[in-house]
Amino acid sequence: MENFVSQNLELLQEERAAEIEETRAWQENISVQELQRRGVCLLKLQVSSQRTGLYGRFLVSFEPRKREANAALPSNNFSSGDIVGLYDSQGSTPLNQLASGIVTRITQNSITVAFNEPSDQLNFDSNSSYKLLKLANDVTYKRLTGALKALSQYHAGPTSMLIDVLFGNSEPSSPSEDLKIPELYNPCLDDSQREAIHFALSQKEFAIIHGPPGTGKTTTIVEIILQAIKQGLKVLCCAPSNVAVDNLVERLAQFKTQILRLGHPARLLESIHRYSLDAILANSDNTQIVMDIRKDIDQAFAKLKKTQERGEKMHFRGEIKTLRKELRTREEAAIVQILKKASVVLTTNTGASNDGPLKLLSNEYFDLVVIDECAQALEASCWIPLMKAPKCILAGDHKQLPPIIISHKAAANGLSLSLMERLIQRFGEQVVRMLTVQYRMHNTIMEWASKQMYNGRLTAHKTVAHHLLKDLPGVSSTEETKIPLLLIDTAGCGLFELDEEDEQSKGNSGEVQIVTLHIQALIEAGVHPKDVAVIAPYNLQVQLLRKELSNKYPELEIKSVDGFQGREKEAVILSLVRSNRTAGKASTREAAASSTDEDFDALIAASIKANSVCAFLKCKASILTLGQHCIHCNKHYCLSHHIPEVHGCGGSAKAHARKLISREGILYAGSGTKDHSLDPAKKAHLQRRLGKKIEQLASQRGAKKETKK
């Protein structure tokens, strides 16, 4: 555990530095246009609406300043809960920041931000142009490092046994053999789901629920929580993202459970606001008392400003101090009452920190922690809620996307390894129960993933195993709707990706046209645009697709692969973009990839071939025999381009060298100014040789003079 803490503190510092470098790039030489292409800035926005909501917070919606109707925002990485800075069209420095806020909602056409500043301090002009920029979040970093330090200092408490087991100091206890689960809330669960529920509830320290896509992981988690509540357990339920937490809230709300959702209202779905702490506090019995106290404080302040007598000033200051203490006591009492009334408290991993409402509860209060989507969470974030209960249940799919890491170096050194994957590597299948029946995909679409990632254990439920687009109401049978999977090979068609040296992202205009034709064919067959999604791995391609399709099909969802994760549509078109001499063929795939063993071997061969040449732009030198690995960008280069300053990692190399010097106090070769002073012995030897040479030359000159005479 000590090694884990020290290593992760260092990796988090590396990640934090990379995040700051990315989000503050606008302070240097990167244009705002380039930042927009990278997805962290939105330019030329105008105010479309202003209103007060979210329990007194000021909400402002922005849309692109374009004349055409339904103009779409450029492809971006903004999402609900992001902290953003607001600037006018001219400003681009911290001093020019008009305000900061939290994104509450983002669509293809608009973005809404909640500002804490009152409306009278923010004067928006509907004719002015604004820009939004994603900002680095210090709070998350502080909570992660705080959790790790608290973990290293944890010696005795309800979580001690769990910590020992999760770090391998103790073996998991034997499960409860006499556990009998009463009637299930959901009688339609399949056998693998029922087994996972029984297994999770019978374990003493921890259990892992492995849920591949479409296998009903959320359904299973909800049943586990409901059964735990029935046993009288207090449950803390977390996930790395607000969307995942809100999804659980919506599902639990169907069973009339006492739910409490912690978190800033701006980060929550509107449909679950009534379960938030702010909403419940606003309707509690103590609200009027709290409002009266605040009114008294305001009145005391007003009197303090008016009076000139010293005695009266001291009296009002004392009164304000007393009222503030009373206000804090009343508010905390109201929050504690709401927390203890809830059967299950839900929040993000970082939202469970002790600088929030949960600080008002003892560390022994919760009996069970459930972490959904655990495979996508940094392990450090999981330890924030884990230290609040003696048992945990982890759910997710470690075969999908890992935690999102900005720093390649931090990811390569272990920051991307999730708690769920680490435990599976250590304990194996004895701590895992996998859900094996999927309810989302046609059997043909599922087949490749099942064979390649899930050892062929998945089976498609009969309701979806042979279901096709043509089976949907109002959809006719065509070439596109009567097959579950369509692969379009563009090799030899000249549809190469855009080759622009200054472009960070990738695009392929040829694939955009293919996607457009395919969308048109689906819609003509009767498939509704809202039932179709187009996804691509690059922001530039998403932007090209939106420019081509959004105006014609406003309900068509076009997103990046990351942005669409966890969503469902009747038809999905994937534009793979890459098509060049090293990246292999470009394909546009509907729904999901499914391939024969020969195709997979060919893909592996193409990947090996692509990785056998220098990673430097336009260099085709082979690195199979001689090559160098760069620790900063994790790529391989030939001997001509392996120096960091040559291939673009000079800044990272300098920062790494400075870090080593400051940490170890040692100057390495090349890390400081070269010492040009000579060794004393060598200097004396050279002086003797110089003296002899001078004597020799002097005697020669004397001989020449005598000859001339």
XYZ file of C-alpha atoms in Angstrom:
709
model
C 0.000 0.000 0.000
C 2.850 2.382 0.817
C 4.400 1.764 -2.616
C 1.043 2.292 -4.300
C 0.491 5.603 -2.521
C 3.945 7.021 -3.246
C 3.871 5.943 -6.892
C 0.369 7.296 -7.512
C 1.115 10.620 -5.852
C 3.986 11.065 -8.300
C 1.902 9.945 -11.283
C -0.965 12.249 -10.310
C 1.486 15.141 -10.180
C 2.625 14.203 -13.690
C -0.990 14.032 -14.871
C -1.824 17.347 -13.223
C 1.112 19.007 -14.978
C -0.080 17.629 -18.336
C -3.629 18.861 -17.667
C -2.424 22.354 -16.809
C -0.222 22.378 -19.903
C -3.187 21.429 -22.080
C -5.785 23.759 -20.594
C -3.448 26.744 -20.354
C -1.945 26.396 -23.799
C -3.824 29.542 -24.860
C -1.418 31.543 -22.693
C 1.400 30.624 -25.041
C 1.634 30.477 -28.815
C -1.354 28.253 -29.630
C -4.170 30.063 -31.388
C -7.734 29.880 -30.132
C -8.652 28.343 -33.498
C -6.258 25.468 -32.792
C -7.700 25.103 -29.280
C -11.154 24.816 -30.813
C -9.894 22.102 -33.149
C -8.558 20.285 -30.091
C -12.014 20.458 -28.543
C -11.214 22.606 -25.470
C -12.483 25.968 -26.726
C -15.692 27.239 -28.342
C -15.472 30.457 -30.381
C -17.946 32.989 -31.763
C -20.794 32.260 -29.372
C -23.807 34.447 -28.732
C -26.229 34.447 -25.806
C -29.497 32.737 -26.725
C -31.200 32.832 -23.304
C -30.685 33.949 -19.682
C -32.625 32.800 -16.646
C -32.389 32.139 -12.939
C -32.651 28.494 -11.910
C -30.879 25.689 -10.106
C -31.709 27.102 -6.675
C -30.650 30.681 -7.329
C -27.858 30.091 -9.822
C -27.720 32.116 -13.040
C -28.118 30.032 -16.225
C -26.931 31.311 -19.620
C -27.266 29.423 -22.915
C -24.871 30.055 -25.813
C -25.152 29.108 -29.472
C -22.946 29.667 -32.547
C -23.072 33.135 -34.120
C -24.236 31.990 -37.536
C -27.039 33.143 -39.722
C -28.379 29.727 -40.701
C -30.901 28.066 -38.408
C -29.848 25.144 -36.202
C -26.142 25.927 -36.622
C -24.156 23.230 -34.826
C -21.337 23.683 -32.351
C -17.973 22.436 -33.594
C -16.865 19.020 -32.372
C -15.630 19.411 -28.801
C -14.729 17.714 -25.520
C -17.111 19.721 -23.328
C -19.497 17.779 -21.088
C -21.848 18.440 -18.181
C -19.916 19.320 -15.047
C -16.878 20.855 -16.781
C -15.521 24.088 -15.329
C -15.297 26.769 -18.028
C -14.044 30.335 -18.332
C -16.061 32.966 -20.204
C -14.314 35.631 -22.341
C -15.403 38.263 -24.823
C -14.302 38.118 -28.447
C -11.067 40.024 -27.750
C -9.991 38.616 -24.386
C -7.771 35.562 -24.061
C -5.857 36.010 -20.807
C -6.843 35.300 -17.173
C -7.262 39.048 -16.603
C -9.850 39.157 -19.400
C -11.983 36.380 -17.913
C -15.526 37.689 -17.422
C -16.682 34.810 -15.203
C -16.331 31.098 -14.584
C -19.093 28.545 -14.388
C -20.126 24.922 -14.741
C -21.571 23.358 -17.888
C -25.094 22.107 -17.136
C -26.139 20.916 -20.566
C -24.643 20.618 -24.026
C -26.323 19.675 -27.289
C -25.191 19.788 -30.894
C -26.545 23.330 -31.167
C -26.051 24.986 -27.759
C -24.232 24.918 -24.436
C -25.680 26.069 -21.095
C -23.492 27.303 -18.239
C -24.441 27.928 -14.590
C -22.672 30.944 -13.066
C -22.390 31.487 -9.335
C -22.113 35.233 -9.870
C -25.493 36.982 -9.505
C -27.169 38.161 -12.683
C -26.664 41.836 -11.823
C -22.877 41.322 -11.968
C -22.988 39.676 -15.411
C -24.211 41.999 -18.138
C -24.574 40.046 -21.374
C -25.155 41.699 -24.730
C -27.130 39.579 -27.187
C -25.203 41.197 -30.069
C -21.756 40.491 -28.597
C -19.510 37.535 -29.338
C -18.100 35.301 -26.592
C -15.792 32.347 -26.183
C -15.733 29.478 -23.657
C -12.578 27.656 -22.559
C -12.258 24.526 -20.462
C -10.314 25.184 -17.251
C -8.185 22.898 -15.131
C -9.890 21.686 -11.967
C -7.754 21.968 -8.837
C -10.476 20.477 -6.635
C -10.337 16.993 -8.162
C -6.544 16.827 -7.929
C -6.600 17.906 -4.277
C -9.258 15.326 -3.435
C -7.309 12.524 -5.135
C -4.035 13.335 -3.406
C -5.875 13.861 -0.107
C -7.436 10.399 -0.378
C -4.064 8.771 -1.021
C -2.481 10.506 1.971
C -5.431 9.506 4.157
C -5.028 5.920 2.944
C -1.348 5.872 3.920
C -2.261 7.107 7.428
C -5.207 4.738 7.949
C -4.323 2.309 10.766
C -7.460 1.146 12.562
C -11.091 1.397 11.599
C -13.943 -0.348 9.776
C -12.039 -0.371 6.466
C -8.835 -1.953 7.815
C -9.650 -5.498 6.683
C -10.783 -4.303 3.265
C -7.523 -2.382 2.776
C -5.472 -5.441 3.751
C -7.368 -7.643 1.290
C -7.276 -5.208 -1.625
C -3.504 -4.769 -1.241
C -2.825 -8.477 -0.796
C -1.840 -8.465 2.886
C -4.762 -10.792 3.670
C -6.817 -13.299 1.731
C -10.552 -12.667 1.190
C -12.750 -14.205 3.886
C -14.978 -17.164 3.115
C -18.410 -16.101 1.826
C -21.570 -16.398 3.899
C -22.960 -19.827 3.063
C -26.329 -19.381 4.768
C -27.316 -16.252 2.811
C -30.781 -16.545 1.328
C -32.051 -13.787 -0.926
C -35.778 -13.148 -0.536
C -38.047 -12.295 -3.444
C -36.295 -10.276 -6.148
C -37.547 -6.813 -7.009
C -36.982 -7.651 -10.688
C -38.291 -11.152 -11.459
C -37.019 -11.044 -15.061
C -33.324 -11.429 -14.217
C -31.387 -14.132 -16.072
C -29.324 -16.858 -14.382
C -25.976 -15.035 -14.671
C -27.489 -11.901 -13.100
C -29.042 -13.890 -10.239
C -25.740 -15.646 -9.565
C -23.870 -12.309 -9.565
C -26.335 -10.827 -7.052
C -26.052 -13.789 -4.660
C -22.252 -13.785 -4.985
C -21.940 -10.046 -4.338
C -24.147 -10.088 -1.248
C -22.474 -13.165 0.260
C -18.893 -11.856 0.081
C -17.380 -10.373 3.252
C -14.925 -7.772 1.863
C -15.449 -7.255 -1.858
C -16.926 -8.626 -5.059
C -16.571 -7.714 -8.740
C -19.420 -7.714 -11.257
C -18.082 -7.902 -14.812
C -20.717 -6.538 -17.189
C -19.896 -6.480 -20.919
C -21.970 -4.112 -23.112
C -25.701 -4.759 -23.041
C -25.641 -7.479 -20.378
C -27.746 -5.582 -17.824
C -24.993 -4.434 -15.481
C -26.996 -1.457 -14.199
C -30.065 -3.672 -13.700
C -27.959 -6.057 -11.628
C -26.392 -3.261 -9.559
C -29.824 -1.784 -8.792
C -31.060 -5.167 -7.548
C -27.970 -5.559 -5.336
C -28.551 -2.116 -3.793
C -32.248 -2.827 -3.178
C -31.457 -6.181 -1.535
C -28.790 -4.547 0.650
C -31.290 -1.912 1.781
C -33.788 -4.667 2.579
C -31.113 -6.178 4.863
C -30.927 -2.860 6.719
C -27.566 -1.803 5.268
C -26.646 1.829 4.637
C -25.347 2.099 1.070
C -23.044 4.656 -0.548
C -23.186 4.342 -4.344
C -20.598 6.039 -6.572
C -19.332 6.207 -10.150
C -16.591 8.233 -11.882
C -19.020 10.367 -13.911
C -22.168 12.315 -13.110
C -24.002 10.679 -16.014
C -23.387 7.196 -14.599
C -24.559 8.289 -11.131
C -27.699 9.941 -12.525
C -28.491 6.781 -14.471
C -28.493 4.796 -11.218
C -30.654 7.460 -9.538
C -33.263 7.189 -12.295
C -33.336 3.397 -12.052
C -33.533 3.324 -8.241
C -36.270 5.976 -8.233
C -38.591 3.511 -9.974
C -38.663 1.440 -6.766
C -39.725 4.310 -4.457
C -36.445 4.165 -2.540
C -35.275 6.951 -0.208
C -32.629 8.464 -2.517
C -30.232 11.322 -1.882
C -28.102 12.636 -4.740
C -25.102 14.739 -3.689
C -23.439 17.177 -6.076
C -23.745 20.571 -7.703
C -27.217 20.840 -9.316
C -25.601 22.090 -12.522
C -23.987 18.696 -12.959
C -27.217 16.700 -12.552
C -29.857 15.715 -15.074
C -32.976 17.841 -14.767
C -35.098 14.704 -14.333
C -33.430 13.832 -11.008
C -33.139 17.331 -9.477
C -35.841 16.536 -6.924
C -33.527 13.957 -5.359
C -30.632 16.407 -4.952
C -29.540 17.765 -1.584
C -30.325 21.339 -2.691
C -33.902 20.442 -3.622
C -34.601 18.457 -0.458
C -33.083 21.206 1.695
C -35.260 23.800 -0.038
C -38.360 21.834 0.978
C -37.283 20.829 4.500
C -38.853 22.035 7.746
C -35.665 23.896 8.727
C -35.564 25.997 5.551
C -37.707 28.827 6.889
C -35.644 29.053 10.072
C -32.420 29.201 8.025
C -33.899 31.908 5.786
C -34.945 33.936 8.841
C -31.426 33.726 10.278
C -29.922 34.889 6.966
C -32.375 37.792 6.960
C -31.285 38.711 10.498
C -27.635 38.638 9.419
C -28.376 40.972 6.493
C -30.195 43.379 8.815
C -27.326 43.327 11.319
C -24.872 44.107 8.507
C -27.003 47.035 7.388
C -27.064 48.441 10.936
C -23.301 47.917 11.268
C -22.665 50.033 8.175
C -24.905 52.867 9.386
C -23.681 53.217 12.961
C -20.616 55.289 13.852
C -20.413 54.431 17.568
C -17.720 52.001 18.575
C -19.864 50.258 21.175
C -22.692 49.624 18.735
C -20.259 48.347 16.090
C -18.906 45.776 18.571
C -22.465 44.810 19.505
C -23.501 44.191 15.869
C -20.279 42.303 15.081
C -20.954 40.030 18.046
C -24.549 39.560 16.949
C -23.436 38.643 13.404
C -20.903 36.141 14.771
C -23.560 34.509 16.932
C -26.065 34.395 14.077
C -23.485 32.852 11.726
C -22.718 30.146 14.267
C -26.439 29.472 14.655
C -26.849 29.396 10.866
C -24.030 26.885 10.447
C -25.425 24.699 13.214
C -28.945 24.776 11.741
C -27.742 24.025 8.202
C -25.527 21.149 9.322
C -28.339 19.704 11.440
C -30.695 19.844 8.453
C -28.145 18.138 6.187
C -27.422 15.399 8.733
C -31.138 14.742 9.104
C -31.513 14.380 5.322
C -28.409 12.172 5.032
C -29.595 9.780 7.755
C -33.092 9.579 6.330
C -31.782 8.342 2.960
C -31.508 4.599 2.341
C -28.875 5.121 -0.346
C -26.626 8.135 -0.960
C -25.336 8.590 -4.507
C -22.473 10.784 -5.714
C -19.382 10.709 -7.881
C -16.203 9.141 -6.494
C -14.655 12.546 -5.821
C -17.984 13.879 -4.537
C -17.710 11.458 -1.607
C -14.754 13.395 -0.185
C -14.679 14.799 3.338
C -14.825 18.396 2.151
C -18.471 17.849 1.224
C -21.679 16.915 3.105
C -20.397 13.434 4.020
C -17.950 15.014 6.474
C -20.966 15.351 8.797
C -21.280 11.551 9.084
C -18.939 9.262 10.992
C -16.598 6.955 9.087
C -18.536 3.996 10.498
C -21.889 5.130 9.105
C -22.020 3.219 5.793
C -22.048 -0.577 5.573
C -21.512 -0.979 1.836
C -19.891 1.007 -0.980
C -20.916 0.268 -4.570
C -18.753 1.698 -7.382
C -20.218 1.458 -10.875
C -18.091 1.886 -14.032
C -15.095 1.131 -11.820
C -12.930 0.124 -14.791
C -13.076 3.715 -16.087
C -12.087 5.321 -12.782
C -8.640 6.183 -11.470
C -7.927 3.885 -8.558
C -7.055 6.903 -6.411
C -10.609 8.222 -6.916
C -12.075 4.900 -5.762
C -10.309 5.192 -2.415
C -12.294 8.326 -1.569
C -15.524 6.331 -0.971
C -13.821 3.016 -0.147
C -12.548 4.290 3.207
C -16.140 4.831 4.371
C -17.316 1.209 4.644
C -15.996 -2.294 5.435
C -17.246 -3.823 2.163
C -17.365 -2.817 -1.497
C -18.883 -4.082 -4.729
C -17.139 -3.032 -7.939
C -18.918 -3.150 -11.296
C -17.724 -2.404 -14.807
C -15.965 -3.845 -17.836
C -12.169 -3.740 -17.908
C -12.219 -4.842 -21.561
C -13.571 -1.439 -22.618
C -11.987 2.017 -22.320
C -9.574 2.511 -19.395
C -9.505 5.707 -17.303
C -8.853 8.786 -19.453
C -5.257 9.926 -18.890
C -3.781 13.042 -20.497
C -0.139 12.264 -19.703
C 1.193 9.390 -21.824
C 4.025 8.943 -19.370
C 1.698 8.660 -16.355
C -0.505 6.185 -18.223
C 2.457 4.037 -19.281
C 3.774 3.959 -15.701
C 0.547 2.586 -14.232
C -1.950 5.412 -13.695
C -4.299 3.901 -16.296
C -4.522 0.584 -14.400
C -7.913 0.591 -12.693
C -8.633 -0.946 -9.294
C -10.975 -3.450 -10.934
C -8.363 -4.674 -13.414
C -5.641 -4.792 -10.760
C -7.766 -6.991 -8.499
C -8.727 -9.328 -11.341
C -5.046 -9.703 -12.244
C -4.233 -10.535 -8.632
C -7.116 -12.774 -7.561
C -8.447 -14.102 -10.857
C -11.977 -15.349 -11.436
C -12.574 -16.281 -7.781
C -13.606 -12.681 -7.016
C -15.542 -12.067 -10.249
C -18.954 -12.946 -11.599
C -19.525 -12.165 -15.271
C -22.887 -11.356 -16.852
C -23.148 -13.435 -20.014
C -26.497 -12.652 -21.686
C -26.539 -9.458 -23.767
C -29.782 -7.669 -24.684
C -28.533 -5.019 -27.125
C -26.933 -6.489 -30.255
C -27.646 -8.884 -33.066
C -25.699 -12.115 -32.658
C -23.511 -11.337 -35.696
C -22.443 -7.992 -34.263
C -21.725 -9.495 -30.844
C -19.760 -12.450 -32.165
C -16.388 -10.772 -32.726
C -16.280 -9.069 -29.318
C -17.405 -12.263 -27.590
C -14.625 -14.314 -29.182
C -11.832 -11.778 -28.959
C -12.455 -10.242 -25.508
C -14.862 -12.436 -23.552
C -13.637 -15.964 -24.405
C -16.800 -16.677 -26.386
C -18.955 -16.627 -23.222
C -21.543 -14.094 -24.418
C -24.878 -15.150 -25.858
C -27.466 -12.888 -27.464
C -30.908 -12.921 -25.867
C -33.618 -14.281 -28.134
C -35.257 -10.847 -28.364
C -32.188 -9.383 -30.122
C -30.269 -12.363 -31.507
C -31.883 -12.148 -34.947
C -33.483 -8.699 -34.820
C -32.833 -6.521 -37.891
C -33.561 -2.935 -38.871
C -36.256 -4.133 -41.261
C -38.140 -5.543 -38.252
C -38.686 -2.044 -36.835
C -42.154 -0.512 -37.367
C -42.335 1.419 -40.624
C -38.940 0.245 -41.947
C -38.872 -1.463 -45.336
C -36.600 -4.333 -46.329
C -33.593 -3.060 -48.289
C -29.967 -4.044 -48.717
C -29.068 -1.798 -45.761
C -31.864 -2.940 -43.405
C -31.885 -6.703 -43.910
C -28.291 -7.342 -42.816
C -26.957 -6.744 -39.296
C -23.401 -5.801 -40.279
C -22.007 -3.939 -43.276
C -18.282 -3.377 -43.885
C -17.316 -0.864 -46.571
C -13.717 -1.303 -47.802
C -12.317 1.889 -49.346
C -8.916 0.467 -50.314
C -7.844 1.626 -53.782
C -10.598 4.252 -53.996
C -8.324 7.213 -53.322
C -10.211 8.197 -50.172
C -7.149 9.182 -48.172
C -7.215 11.062 -44.890
C -6.479 14.770 -44.823
C -2.709 15.291 -44.690
C -2.088 18.623 -42.959
C 1.059 19.021 -40.883
C -0.403 21.671 -38.553
C -3.611 19.721 -37.908
C -3.635 17.800 -34.613
C -6.790 15.816 -35.398
C -7.626 13.621 -38.416
C -10.329 13.797 -41.054
C -11.402 11.986 -44.209
C -13.778 13.857 -46.516
C -14.234 10.784 -48.720
C -15.638 8.809 -45.811
C -17.964 11.720 -45.010
C -19.557 11.287 -48.436
C -19.920 7.517 -47.935
C -21.528 8.070 -44.535
C -23.893 10.635 -46.071
C -25.029 8.193 -48.762
C -25.530 5.433 -46.201
C -27.530 7.725 -43.873
C -29.706 8.720 -46.817
C -30.339 5.065 -47.696
C -31.330 4.211 -44.106
C -33.713 7.156 -43.788
C -35.311 6.447 -47.183
C -35.937 2.906 -45.911
C -37.884 4.333 -42.964
C -35.273 4.464 -40.182
C -35.819 7.646 -38.144
C -32.757 9.951 -37.823
C -33.064 9.977 -34.005
C -32.489 6.205 -34.050
C -29.161 6.553 -35.874
C -25.746 7.563 -34.524
C -22.565 8.412 -36.402
C -19.339 8.144 -34.427
C -15.685 8.714 -35.281
C -12.415 8.509 -33.302
C -11.266 12.033 -34.261
C -12.773 15.450 -33.478
C -11.974 16.810 -36.941
C -13.958 14.015 -38.580
C -16.872 14.637 -36.204
C -16.769 18.293 -37.207
C -16.749 17.418 -40.934
C -19.664 15.033 -40.457
C -21.693 17.607 -38.537
C -21.053 20.237 -41.175
C -22.360 17.880 -43.835
C -25.283 16.261 -41.988
C -26.523 18.315 -39.002
C -28.568 20.863 -40.932
C -30.218 18.201 -43.064
C -30.860 15.774 -40.176
C -31.042 17.772 -36.895
C -32.008 14.709 -34.826
C -29.061 12.654 -36.060
C -26.533 12.163 -33.255
C -22.916 12.704 -34.305
C -20.265 12.256 -31.622
C -16.773 11.025 -30.883
C -16.295 7.434 -29.745
C -15.684 8.583 -26.156
C -18.704 10.875 -26.202
C -21.051 8.111 -27.304
C -19.877 5.451 -24.857
C -22.731 3.774 -23.002
C -25.408 5.046 -25.415
C -27.749 2.932 -27.542
C -29.170 3.411 -31.046
C -30.882 1.145 -33.560
C -28.108 1.780 -36.099
C -24.548 2.996 -35.537
C -22.165 4.061 -38.290
C -18.481 4.159 -37.406
C -16.126 6.187 -39.595
C -12.590 4.956 -38.914
C -10.960 7.871 -40.840
C -7.394 6.564 -41.169
C -6.296 5.698 -44.697
C -2.643 6.079 -45.666
C 0.367 3.939 -46.462
C 1.050 3.132 -42.800
C -2.389 3.176 -41.197
C -3.955 0.537 -43.447
C -7.405 0.540 -44.973
C -10.263 2.831 -44.016
C -13.611 1.311 -43.227
C -17.053 2.507 -42.357
C -18.771 -0.001 -40.112
C -22.385 -0.168 -39.078
C -23.182 -1.209 -35.487
C -19.904 -2.989 -34.550
C -16.908 -4.819 -36.005
C -17.163 -8.582 -36.681
C -14.449 -10.395 -38.533
C -13.048 -13.795 -39.455
C -9.772 -15.105 -38.067
C -8.084 -14.266 -41.393
C -9.240 -10.630 -41.190
C -8.025 -10.361 -37.614
C -4.623 -11.789 -38.539
C -4.393 -9.319 -41.405
C -5.236 -6.479 -39.025
C -2.499 -7.610 -36.631
C -0.030 -7.837 -39.531
C -0.949 -4.336 -40.687
C -0.519 -3.014 -37.153
C 2.909 -4.656 -36.821
C 3.925 -3.177 -40.170
C 2.774 0.291 -39.126
C 4.800 0.054 -35.908
C 7.945 -1.049 -37.704
C 8.807 2.403 -39.073
C 9.963 5.603 -37.399
C 7.163 7.603 -35.759
C 8.620 10.897 -37.021
C 6.359 12.608 -39.564
C 7.059 11.431 -43.132
C 10.077 9.329 -42.059
C 9.843 5.776 -43.410
C 13.068 4.393 -41.874
C 12.780 0.909 -40.399
C 13.226 0.581 -36.634
C 13.050 -3.211 -36.429
C 16.853 -3.543 -36.099
C 17.925 -0.157 -34.753
C 15.541 2.202 -33.022
C 15.045 4.193 -29.856
C 12.026 4.418 -27.539
C 11.053 7.879 -26.233
C 9.899 7.782 -22.596
C 8.009 11.069 -23.048
C 5.668 10.254 -25.960
C 5.990 6.425 -25.751
C 6.861 6.144 -29.468
C 9.796 4.598 -31.339
C 12.126 6.533 -33.650
C 15.069 5.870 -35.929
C 18.551 6.985 -34.892
C 18.165 10.208 -36.913
C 15.046 11.339 -35.043
C 15.262 9.715 -31.594
C 16.543 12.863 -29.824
C 13.588 14.496 -27.989
C 14.452 17.969 -29.307
C 14.297 16.610 -32.873
C 10.933 14.817 -32.814
C 9.103 17.311 -30.601
C 9.569 16.208 -26.988
C 12.242 18.774 -26.126
C 10.063 20.554 -23.578
C 9.162 17.305 -21.829
C 12.817 16.225 -21.784
C 13.897 19.509 -20.171
C 11.126 19.282 -17.581
C 12.135 15.687 -16.806
C 15.776 16.695 -16.387
C 14.859 19.597 -14.091
C 12.686 17.261 -12.039
C 15.552 14.792 -11.584
C 17.933 17.569 -10.587
C 15.555 19.063 -8.036
C 14.636 15.678 -6.594
C 18.056 14.015 -6.443
C 20.405 17.004 -6.418
C 22.590 15.412 -9.108
C 23.647 16.971 -12.365
C 23.425 14.389 -15.145
C 25.270 14.596 -18.440
C 23.724 17.349 -20.477
C 21.660 18.726 -17.594
C 23.847 21.719 -16.742
C 26.576 24.038 -18.058
C 29.662 22.136 -19.139
C 32.769 22.658 -16.971
C 35.519 23.847 -19.324
C 38.240 24.188 -16.636
C 41.300 21.906 -17.049
C 42.548 19.300 -14.630
C 45.486 20.845 -12.609
C 47.944 18.082 -13.566
C 47.045 18.341 -17.245
C 47.295 22.125 -17.066
C 50.839 21.926 -15.589
C 51.883 19.428 -18.289
C 50.615 21.715 -21.051
C 52.431 24.689 -19.516
C 55.727 22.748 -19.517
C 55.220 21.773 -23.157
C 54.371 25.365 -24.047
C 57.514 26.626 -22.294
C 59.736 24.173 -24.207
C 58.059 25.157 -27.475
C 58.670 28.867 -26.786
C 62.376 28.189 -25.973
C 62.707 26.133 -29.167
C 61.165 28.877 -31.327
C 63.340 31.545 -29.642
C 66.518 29.619 -30.393
C 65.446 29.136 -34.011
C 64.860 32.865 -34.439
C 68.317 33.568 -32.946
C 69.956 31.177 -35.409
C 68.233 32.861 -38.376
C 69.494 36.315 -37.283
C 73.146 35.105 -37.121
C 72.864 33.589 -40.627
C 71.577 36.890 -42.097
C 74.553 38.711 -40.615
